[in-house]
């Protein structure tokens, strides 16, 4: 419990202590919220700024679960730093201005590694993004669900009117792809399969992908 707020996991259960990598792989809300509370949400916000997040970051307890309005481009920029070993790249068009060299982030590799390992497990070791796996392609990622309105605990938002359904996103730190589906439901069920199709088109053009429903 953090103040008057009690974070809960989607499963409704509490798994107890676990490694950072496993917490990332399973999208464990209680671990994320507890860690942010221990190290200080202001420190979390400062680190997010260093990763390229420019939108306003509130310090409410739920900020650890993504209760912050950021753009898909900001998410791509932040996760790219995990992929390249700790450098923030200024977004630019492929044929546009190439004059912005990566800016190193002064964070020890030991800080990045558990998260990178967890993001690999998201896709490849029983994590929430398993439906994005592509044979022969090394993929790591992170799923997430952005709640639109206050629902009853663990209610399936897909049963609500379209405008009240949750948003779903999946982003990957290898070739960084961000899939944000407005009112798409859960990231693991809605956005991850879309990421899979994109990766197949990029890396496995030999695979004939069935049209997404």
mmCIF file of N, CA, C and O in Angstrom, residues 76-131:
data_model
loop_
_atom_site.group_PDB
_atom_site.id
_atom_site.type_symbol
_atom_site.label_atom_id
_atom_site.label_comp_id
_atom_site.label_asym_id
_atom_site.label_seq_id
_atom_site.Cartn_x
_atom_site.Cartn_y
_atom_site.Cartn_z
ATOM 1 N N UNK A 76 9.386 5.560 -28.407
ATOM 2 C CA UNK A 76 10.394 4.977 -29.294
ATOM 3 C C UNK A 76 11.775 5.510 -28.939
ATOM 4 O O UNK A 76 12.759 4.758 -28.892
ATOM 5 N N UNK A 77 11.869 6.809 -28.684
ATOM 6 C CA UNK A 77 13.150 7.420 -28.356
ATOM 7 C C UNK A 77 13.702 6.857 -27.049
ATOM 8 O O UNK A 77 14.900 6.555 -26.942
ATOM 9 N N UNK A 78 12.845 6.700 -26.045
ATOM 10 C CA UNK A 78 13.298 6.200 -24.753
ATOM 11 C C UNK A 78 13.759 4.749 -24.846
ATOM 12 O O UNK A 78 14.820 4.379 -24.325
ATOM 13 N N UNK A 79 12.986 3.914 -25.529
ATOM 14 C CA UNK A 79 13.358 2.504 -25.619
ATOM 15 C C UNK A 79 14.551 2.280 -26.528
ATOM 16 O O UNK A 79 15.288 1.301 -26.381
ATOM 17 N N UNK A 80 14.771 3.191 -27.461
ATOM 18 C CA UNK A 80 15.952 3.090 -28.306
ATOM 19 C C UNK A 80 17.224 3.159 -27.468
ATOM 20 O O UNK A 80 18.232 2.516 -27.790
ATOM 21 N N UNK A 81 17.186 3.915 -26.379
ATOM 22 C CA UNK A 81 18.359 4.014 -25.511
ATOM 23 C C UNK A 81 18.710 2.669 -24.887
ATOM 24 O O UNK A 81 19.881 2.363 -24.666
ATOM 25 N N UNK A 82 17.696 1.852 -24.615
ATOM 26 C CA UNK A 82 17.966 0.513 -24.095
ATOM 27 C C UNK A 82 18.588 -0.361 -25.174
ATOM 28 O O UNK A 82 19.455 -1.191 -24.907
ATOM 29 N N UNK A 83 18.160 -0.177 -26.408
ATOM 30 C CA UNK A 83 18.655 -1.004 -27.507
ATOM 31 C C UNK A 83 20.105 -0.695 -27.831
ATOM 32 O O UNK A 83 20.896 -1.604 -28.101
ATOM 33 N N UNK A 84 20.475 0.587 -27.804
ATOM 34 C CA UNK A 84 21.822 0.953 -28.270
ATOM 35 C C UNK A 84 22.848 1.066 -27.145
ATOM 36 O O UNK A 84 23.975 1.493 -27.377
ATOM 37 N N UNK A 85 22.429 0.690 -25.933
ATOM 38 C CA UNK A 85 23.389 0.675 -24.833
ATOM 39 C C UNK A 85 23.513 1.972 -24.066
ATOM 40 O O UNK A 85 24.495 2.181 -23.357
ATOM 41 N N UNK A 86 22.515 2.857 -24.180
ATOM 42 C CA UNK A 86 22.513 4.049 -23.347
ATOM 43 C C UNK A 86 22.782 5.357 -24.044
ATOM 44 O O UNK A 86 23.419 6.255 -23.481
ATOM 45 N N UNK A 87 22.284 5.514 -25.272
ATOM 46 C CA UNK A 87 22.438 6.777 -25.988
ATOM 47 C C UNK A 87 21.076 7.256 -26.476
ATOM 48 O O UNK A 87 20.323 6.499 -27.066
ATOM 49 N N UNK A 88 20.793 8.529 -26.210
ATOM 50 C CA UNK A 88 19.536 9.121 -26.656
ATOM 51 C C UNK A 88 19.724 9.671 -28.064
ATOM 52 O O UNK A 88 20.617 10.489 -28.303
ATOM 53 N N UNK A 89 18.911 9.209 -28.992
ATOM 54 C CA UNK A 89 18.990 9.646 -30.381
ATOM 55 C C UNK A 89 17.854 10.622 -30.661
ATOM 56 O O UNK A 89 16.697 10.329 -30.380
ATOM 57 N N UNK A 90 18.188 11.782 -31.217
ATOM 58 C CA UNK A 90 17.159 12.752 -31.576
ATOM 59 C C UNK A 90 16.373 12.236 -32.777
ATOM 60 O O UNK A 90 16.967 11.943 -33.823
ATOM 61 N N UNK A 91 15.056 12.084 -32.671
ATOM 62 C CA UNK A 91 14.269 11.578 -33.807
ATOM 63 C C UNK A 91 14.408 12.486 -35.026
ATOM 64 O O UNK A 91 14.410 13.712 -34.906
ATOM 65 N N UNK A 92 14.552 11.895 -36.189
ATOM 66 C CA UNK A 92 14.638 12.670 -37.429
ATOM 67 C C UNK A 92 14.210 11.781 -38.583
ATOM 68 O O UNK A 92 14.259 10.555 -38.499
ATOM 69 N N UNK A 93 13.791 12.393 -39.665
ATOM 70 C CA UNK A 93 13.413 11.647 -40.850
ATOM 71 C C UNK A 93 14.640 10.965 -41.440
ATOM 72 O O UNK A 93 15.754 11.470 -41.348
ATOM 73 N N UNK A 94 14.428 9.809 -42.040
ATOM 74 C CA UNK A 94 15.547 9.048 -42.591
ATOM 75 C C UNK A 94 16.319 9.872 -43.601
ATOM 76 O O UNK A 94 17.544 9.844 -43.647
ATOM 77 N N UNK A 95 15.621 10.647 -44.429
ATOM 78 C CA UNK A 95 16.279 11.482 -45.426
ATOM 79 C C UNK A 95 16.353 12.937 -44.977
ATOM 80 O O UNK A 95 16.559 13.833 -45.765
ATOM 81 N N UNK A 96 16.163 13.148 -43.698
ATOM 82 C CA UNK A 96 16.178 14.505 -43.188
ATOM 83 C C UNK A 96 17.511 14.876 -42.586
ATOM 84 O O UNK A 96 18.565 14.416 -43.034
ATOM 85 N N UNK A 97 17.489 15.702 -41.558
ATOM 86 C CA UNK A 97 18.696 16.224 -40.940
ATOM 87 C C UNK A 97 19.409 15.126 -40.161
ATOM 88 O O UNK A 97 18.896 14.590 -39.195
ATOM 89 N N UNK A 98 20.617 14.779 -40.568
ATOM 90 C CA UNK A 98 21.394 13.726 -39.914
ATOM 91 C C UNK A 98 22.444 14.312 -38.970
ATOM 92 O O UNK A 98 23.399 13.637 -38.599
ATOM 93 N N UNK A 99 22.297 15.570 -38.576
ATOM 94 C CA UNK A 99 23.360 16.271 -37.854
ATOM 95 C C UNK A 99 23.234 16.169 -36.336
ATOM 96 O O UNK A 99 23.852 16.939 -35.617
ATOM 97 N N UNK A 100 22.422 15.239 -35.842
ATOM 98 C CA UNK A 100 22.231 15.124 -34.400
ATOM 99 C C UNK A 100 22.838 13.807 -33.906
ATOM 100 O O UNK A 100 22.189 12.773 -33.935
ATOM 101 N N UNK A 101 24.090 13.819 -33.476
ATOM 102 C CA UNK A 101 24.717 12.583 -32.991
ATOM 103 C C UNK A 101 24.051 12.110 -31.702
ATOM 104 O O UNK A 101 23.478 12.918 -30.959
ATOM 105 N N UNK A 102 24.110 10.805 -31.426
ATOM 106 C CA UNK A 102 23.521 10.286 -30.177
ATOM 107 C C UNK A 102 24.153 10.954 -28.961
ATOM 108 O O UNK A 102 25.347 11.248 -28.941
ATOM 109 N N UNK A 103 23.328 11.187 -27.957
ATOM 110 C CA UNK A 103 23.811 11.794 -26.710
ATOM 111 C C UNK A 103 23.900 10.720 -25.637
ATOM 112 O O UNK A 103 22.889 10.150 -25.232
ATOM 113 N N UNK A 104 25.108 10.397 -25.155
ATOM 114 C CA UNK A 104 25.244 9.334 -24.140
ATOM 115 C C UNK A 104 24.527 9.690 -22.849
ATOM 116 O O UNK A 104 24.463 10.858 -22.443
ATOM 117 N N UNK A 105 23.961 8.691 -22.212
ATOM 118 C CA UNK A 105 23.336 8.853 -20.903
ATOM 119 C C UNK A 105 24.295 8.311 -19.861
ATOM 120 O O UNK A 105 24.813 7.202 -20.001
ATOM 121 N N UNK A 106 24.558 9.067 -18.826
ATOM 122 C CA UNK A 106 25.510 8.633 -17.805
ATOM 123 C C UNK A 106 24.824 7.706 -16.808
ATOM 124 O O UNK A 106 24.578 8.044 -15.657
ATOM 125 N N UNK A 107 24.502 6.513 -17.276
ATOM 126 C CA UNK A 107 23.938 5.472 -16.426
ATOM 127 C C UNK A 107 24.776 4.218 -16.610
ATOM 128 O O UNK A 107 25.152 3.872 -17.723
ATOM 129 N N UNK A 108 25.066 3.542 -15.525
ATOM 130 C CA UNK A 108 25.901 2.349 -15.586
ATOM 131 C C UNK A 108 25.197 1.252 -16.381
ATOM 132 O O UNK A 108 23.972 1.112 -16.314
ATOM 133 N N UNK A 109 25.963 0.465 -17.152
ATOM 134 C CA UNK A 109 25.365 -0.652 -17.910
ATOM 135 C C UNK A 109 24.564 -1.598 -17.029
ATOM 136 O O UNK A 109 23.591 -2.206 -17.485
ATOM 137 N N UNK A 110 24.954 -1.719 -15.762
ATOM 138 C CA UNK A 110 24.237 -2.616 -14.852
ATOM 139 C C UNK A 110 22.794 -2.175 -14.641
ATOM 140 O O UNK A 110 21.942 -2.980 -14.256
ATOM 141 N N UNK A 111 22.513 -0.898 -14.887
ATOM 142 C CA UNK A 111 21.141 -0.408 -14.746
ATOM 143 C C UNK A 111 20.302 -0.835 -15.942
ATOM 144 O O UNK A 111 19.128 -1.195 -15.804
ATOM 145 N N UNK A 112 20.892 -0.810 -17.126
ATOM 146 C CA UNK A 112 20.160 -1.176 -18.330
ATOM 147 C C UNK A 112 19.945 -2.687 -18.449
ATOM 148 O O UNK A 112 18.906 -3.123 -18.924
ATOM 149 N N UNK A 113 20.934 -3.468 -18.026
ATOM 150 C CA UNK A 113 20.928 -4.892 -18.331
ATOM 151 C C UNK A 113 19.714 -5.658 -17.782
ATOM 152 O O UNK A 113 19.110 -6.462 -18.515
ATOM 153 N N UNK A 114 19.297 -5.474 -16.517
ATOM 154 C CA UNK A 114 18.121 -6.220 -16.043
ATOM 155 C C UNK A 114 16.862 -5.906 -16.845
ATOM 156 O O UNK A 114 16.022 -6.782 -17.073
ATOM 157 N N UNK A 115 16.731 -4.657 -17.289
ATOM 158 C CA UNK A 115 15.554 -4.281 -18.064
ATOM 159 C C UNK A 115 15.636 -4.869 -19.459
ATOM 160 O O UNK A 115 14.648 -5.385 -20.005
ATOM 161 N N UNK A 116 16.814 -4.834 -20.069
ATOM 162 C CA UNK A 116 16.994 -5.455 -21.379
ATOM 163 C C UNK A 116 16.695 -6.953 -21.309
ATOM 164 O O UNK A 116 16.046 -7.513 -22.191
ATOM 165 N N UNK A 117 17.174 -7.599 -20.244
ATOM 166 C CA UNK A 117 16.927 -9.030 -20.079
ATOM 167 C C UNK A 117 15.429 -9.290 -19.887
ATOM 168 O O UNK A 117 14.872 -10.238 -20.447
ATOM 169 N N UNK A 118 14.783 -8.429 -19.106
ATOM 170 C CA UNK A 118 13.346 -8.585 -18.900
ATOM 171 C C UNK A 118 12.558 -8.393 -20.175
ATOM 172 O O UNK A 118 11.583 -9.107 -20.428
ATOM 173 N N UNK A 119 12.987 -7.451 -21.009
ATOM 174 C CA UNK A 119 12.287 -7.206 -22.266
ATOM 175 C C UNK A 119 12.469 -8.370 -23.235
ATOM 176 O O UNK A 119 11.577 -8.662 -24.041
ATOM 177 N N UNK A 120 13.607 -9.052 -23.144
ATOM 178 C CA UNK A 120 13.783 -10.267 -23.953
ATOM 179 C C UNK A 120 12.815 -11.341 -23.475
ATOM 180 O O UNK A 120 12.187 -12.038 -24.275
ATOM 181 N N UNK A 121 12.664 -11.457 -22.166
ATOM 182 C CA UNK A 121 11.767 -12.465 -21.594
ATOM 183 C C UNK A 121 10.302 -12.160 -21.914
ATOM 184 O O UNK A 121 9.485 -13.067 -22.005
ATOM 185 N N UNK A 122 9.974 -10.880 -22.087
ATOM 186 C CA UNK A 122 8.606 -10.504 -22.456
ATOM 187 C C UNK A 122 8.136 -11.284 -23.675
ATOM 188 O O UNK A 122 7.004 -11.777 -23.743
ATOM 189 N N UNK A 123 9.033 -11.419 -24.650
ATOM 190 C CA UNK A 123 8.682 -12.061 -25.923
ATOM 191 C C UNK A 123 9.044 -13.541 -25.944
ATOM 192 O O UNK A 123 8.299 -14.362 -26.484
ATOM 193 N N UNK A 124 10.145 -13.905 -25.301
ATOM 194 C CA UNK A 124 10.721 -15.223 -25.521
ATOM 195 C C UNK A 124 10.651 -16.200 -24.351
ATOM 196 O O UNK A 124 11.023 -17.365 -24.506
ATOM 197 N N UNK A 125 10.205 -15.756 -23.197
ATOM 198 C CA UNK A 125 10.249 -16.631 -22.030
ATOM 199 C C UNK A 125 9.020 -16.461 -21.151
ATOM 200 O O UNK A 125 9.112 -16.098 -19.983
ATOM 201 N N UNK A 126 7.858 -16.714 -21.741
ATOM 202 C CA UNK A 126 6.624 -16.704 -20.971
ATOM 203 C C UNK A 126 6.102 -15.351 -20.582
ATOM 204 O O UNK A 126 5.253 -15.242 -19.694
ATOM 205 N N UNK A 127 6.584 -14.276 -21.228
ATOM 206 C CA UNK A 127 6.135 -12.943 -20.886
ATOM 207 C C UNK A 127 4.870 -12.537 -21.607
ATOM 208 O O UNK A 127 4.263 -13.313 -22.357
ATOM 209 N N UNK A 128 4.463 -11.284 -21.402
ATOM 210 C CA UNK A 128 3.183 -10.803 -21.922
ATOM 211 C C UNK A 128 3.187 -10.525 -23.416
ATOM 212 O O UNK A 128 2.136 -10.312 -24.006
ATOM 213 N N UNK A 129 4.375 -10.513 -24.048
ATOM 214 C CA UNK A 129 4.440 -10.207 -25.472
ATOM 215 C C UNK A 129 4.730 -11.400 -26.349
ATOM 216 O O UNK A 129 5.211 -11.247 -27.478
ATOM 217 N N UNK A 130 4.429 -12.603 -25.867
ATOM 218 C CA UNK A 130 4.758 -13.818 -26.621
ATOM 219 C C UNK A 130 4.108 -13.853 -27.999
ATOM 220 O O UNK A 130 4.652 -14.439 -28.933
ATOM 221 N N UNK A 131 2.966 -13.196 -28.153
ATOM 222 C CA UNK A 131 2.258 -13.242 -29.437
ATOM 223 C C UNK A 131 2.926 -12.395 -30.505
ATOM 224 O O UNK A 131 2.471 -12.365 -31.644
#
